[in-house]
Every structure is written in structure tokens, then in C-alpha cells.
Coordinates of C-alpha atoms in Angstrom, one line a residue:
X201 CA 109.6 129.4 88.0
X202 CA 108.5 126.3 85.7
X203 CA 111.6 124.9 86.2
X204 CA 112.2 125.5 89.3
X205 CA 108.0 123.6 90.2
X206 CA 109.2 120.7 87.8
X207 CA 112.7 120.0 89.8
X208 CA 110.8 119.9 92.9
X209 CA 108.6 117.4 91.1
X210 CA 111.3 115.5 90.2
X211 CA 112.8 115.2 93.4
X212 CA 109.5 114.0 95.4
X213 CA 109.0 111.6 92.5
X214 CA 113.1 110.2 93.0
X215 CA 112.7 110.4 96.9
X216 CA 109.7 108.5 96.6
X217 CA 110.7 105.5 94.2
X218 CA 114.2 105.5 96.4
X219 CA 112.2 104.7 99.4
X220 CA 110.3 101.9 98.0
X221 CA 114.0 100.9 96.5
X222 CA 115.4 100.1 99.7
X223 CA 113.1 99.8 102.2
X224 CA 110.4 98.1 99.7
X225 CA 113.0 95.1 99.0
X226 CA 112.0 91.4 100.2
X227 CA 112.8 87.9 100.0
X228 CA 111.1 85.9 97.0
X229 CA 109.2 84.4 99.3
X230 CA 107.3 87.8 100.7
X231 CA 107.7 89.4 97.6
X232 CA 105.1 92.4 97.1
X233 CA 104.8 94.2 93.5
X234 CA 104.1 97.5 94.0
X235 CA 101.4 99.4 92.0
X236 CA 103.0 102.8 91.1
X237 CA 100.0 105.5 89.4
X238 CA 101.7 108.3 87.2
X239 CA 99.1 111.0 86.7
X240 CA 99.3 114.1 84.7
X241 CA 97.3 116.5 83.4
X242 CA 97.8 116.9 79.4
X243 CA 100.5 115.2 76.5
X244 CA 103.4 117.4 76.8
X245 CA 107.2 116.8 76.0
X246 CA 108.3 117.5 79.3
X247 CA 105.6 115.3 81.0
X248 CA 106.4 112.6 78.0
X249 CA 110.7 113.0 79.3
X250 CA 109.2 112.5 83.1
X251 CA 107.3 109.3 82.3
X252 CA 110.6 107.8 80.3
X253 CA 112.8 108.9 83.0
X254 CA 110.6 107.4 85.5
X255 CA 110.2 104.2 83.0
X256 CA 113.9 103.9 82.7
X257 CA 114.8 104.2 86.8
X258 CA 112.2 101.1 87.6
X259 CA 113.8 99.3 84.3
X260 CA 114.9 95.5 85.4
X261 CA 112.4 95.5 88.5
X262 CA 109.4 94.4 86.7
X263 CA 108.8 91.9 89.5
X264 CA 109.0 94.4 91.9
X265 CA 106.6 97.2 90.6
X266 CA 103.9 97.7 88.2
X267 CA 102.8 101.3 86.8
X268 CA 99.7 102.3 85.8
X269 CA 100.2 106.0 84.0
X270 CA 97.4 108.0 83.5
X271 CA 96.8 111.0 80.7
X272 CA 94.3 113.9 81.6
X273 CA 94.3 115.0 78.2
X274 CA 93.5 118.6 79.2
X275 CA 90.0 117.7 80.0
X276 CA 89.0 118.4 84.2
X277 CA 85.8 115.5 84.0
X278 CA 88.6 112.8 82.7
X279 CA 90.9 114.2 85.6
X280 CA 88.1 113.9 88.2
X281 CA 87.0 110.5 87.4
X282 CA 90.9 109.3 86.9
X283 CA 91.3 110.5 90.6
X284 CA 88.2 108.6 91.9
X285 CA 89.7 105.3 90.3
X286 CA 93.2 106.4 92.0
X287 CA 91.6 106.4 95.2
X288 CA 89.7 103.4 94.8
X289 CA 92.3 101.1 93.3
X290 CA 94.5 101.4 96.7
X291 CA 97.8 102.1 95.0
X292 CA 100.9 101.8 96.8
X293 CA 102.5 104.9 95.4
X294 CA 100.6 107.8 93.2
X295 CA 102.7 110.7 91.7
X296 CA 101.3 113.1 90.1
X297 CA 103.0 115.8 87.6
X298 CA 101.6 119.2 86.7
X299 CA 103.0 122.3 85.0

């Protein structure tokens, strides 16, 4: 069932930066870096692989976007006040992970 919660992850998190791939393109002269949050919860080797992945499918576009990742570290007040600054900080895109 873990699996199965991560692939569906994985595939919002793809459909998502595929969107801002093509429809987020522009000429030089309108030109918009996007600001892309990556929450999750704790350090894990799975959520360490999703943050690579997700590192390695933006790689070459560092014009176009610019990620901000955030760690929970197992501990719900740093979660809660990591959200309020999500929220605040108007990101274009947030994706969040959790097992």
C-alpha cells in the first residue's frame, strides 16, 4: 500500500512539473522563475531518492525555477510553522511527500 501512496505521489509531483514545462515556457523577455517548495515530513531514503529525482528532472533549467525544499524532521511544531511560511511566501508550485 506504501508503494502504491508513493507512485501516486510521484505522478502528481511529474504531472505537476510537466505542466509548468510546457505551458510555463516564455520568451527571455517575460521570463518568470518559478518558486517550487518540496515539503516532507522526516529524512528518509525514499524521500532523499524523491528530492534527487525531482533535482535531476529540473536539471539545466536553473533560469526557469528555483526550489526551496523543506525537512520536517519528524517534529509537528517545525511542520506547522514550515506550512505557515509556505503559505505566506506565495509559491508558485508546493509538493509535498509523505509516507
Amino acid at each position: 500500500m506504501k508503494q502504491y501512496q508513493l507512485v501516486v505521489a510521484l505522478f502528481c509531483l511529474a504531472a505537476i512539473c510537466s505542466y509548468f514545462f510546457i505551458f510555463g515556457r516564455h520568451d527571455q523577455k517575460t521570463a518568470h522563475t518559478f518558486s517550487i517548495a518540496f515539503m516532507y515530513p522526516a529524512s528518509h531514503p525514499a524521500m532523499d531518492e524523491i528530492e534527487k529525482g525531482l533535482r535531476e528532472a529540473l536539471n539545466g533549467d536553473e533560469n526557469l525555477y528555483a526550489m526551496t525544499i523543506f525537512n520536517g524532521q519528524s517534529n509537528r511544531s517545525v511542520m506547522q510553522a514550515q506550512a505557515a511560511q509556505l503559505v505566506h511566501a506565495q509559491y508558485d508550485c508546493i509538493c509535498t511527500v509523505g509516507t
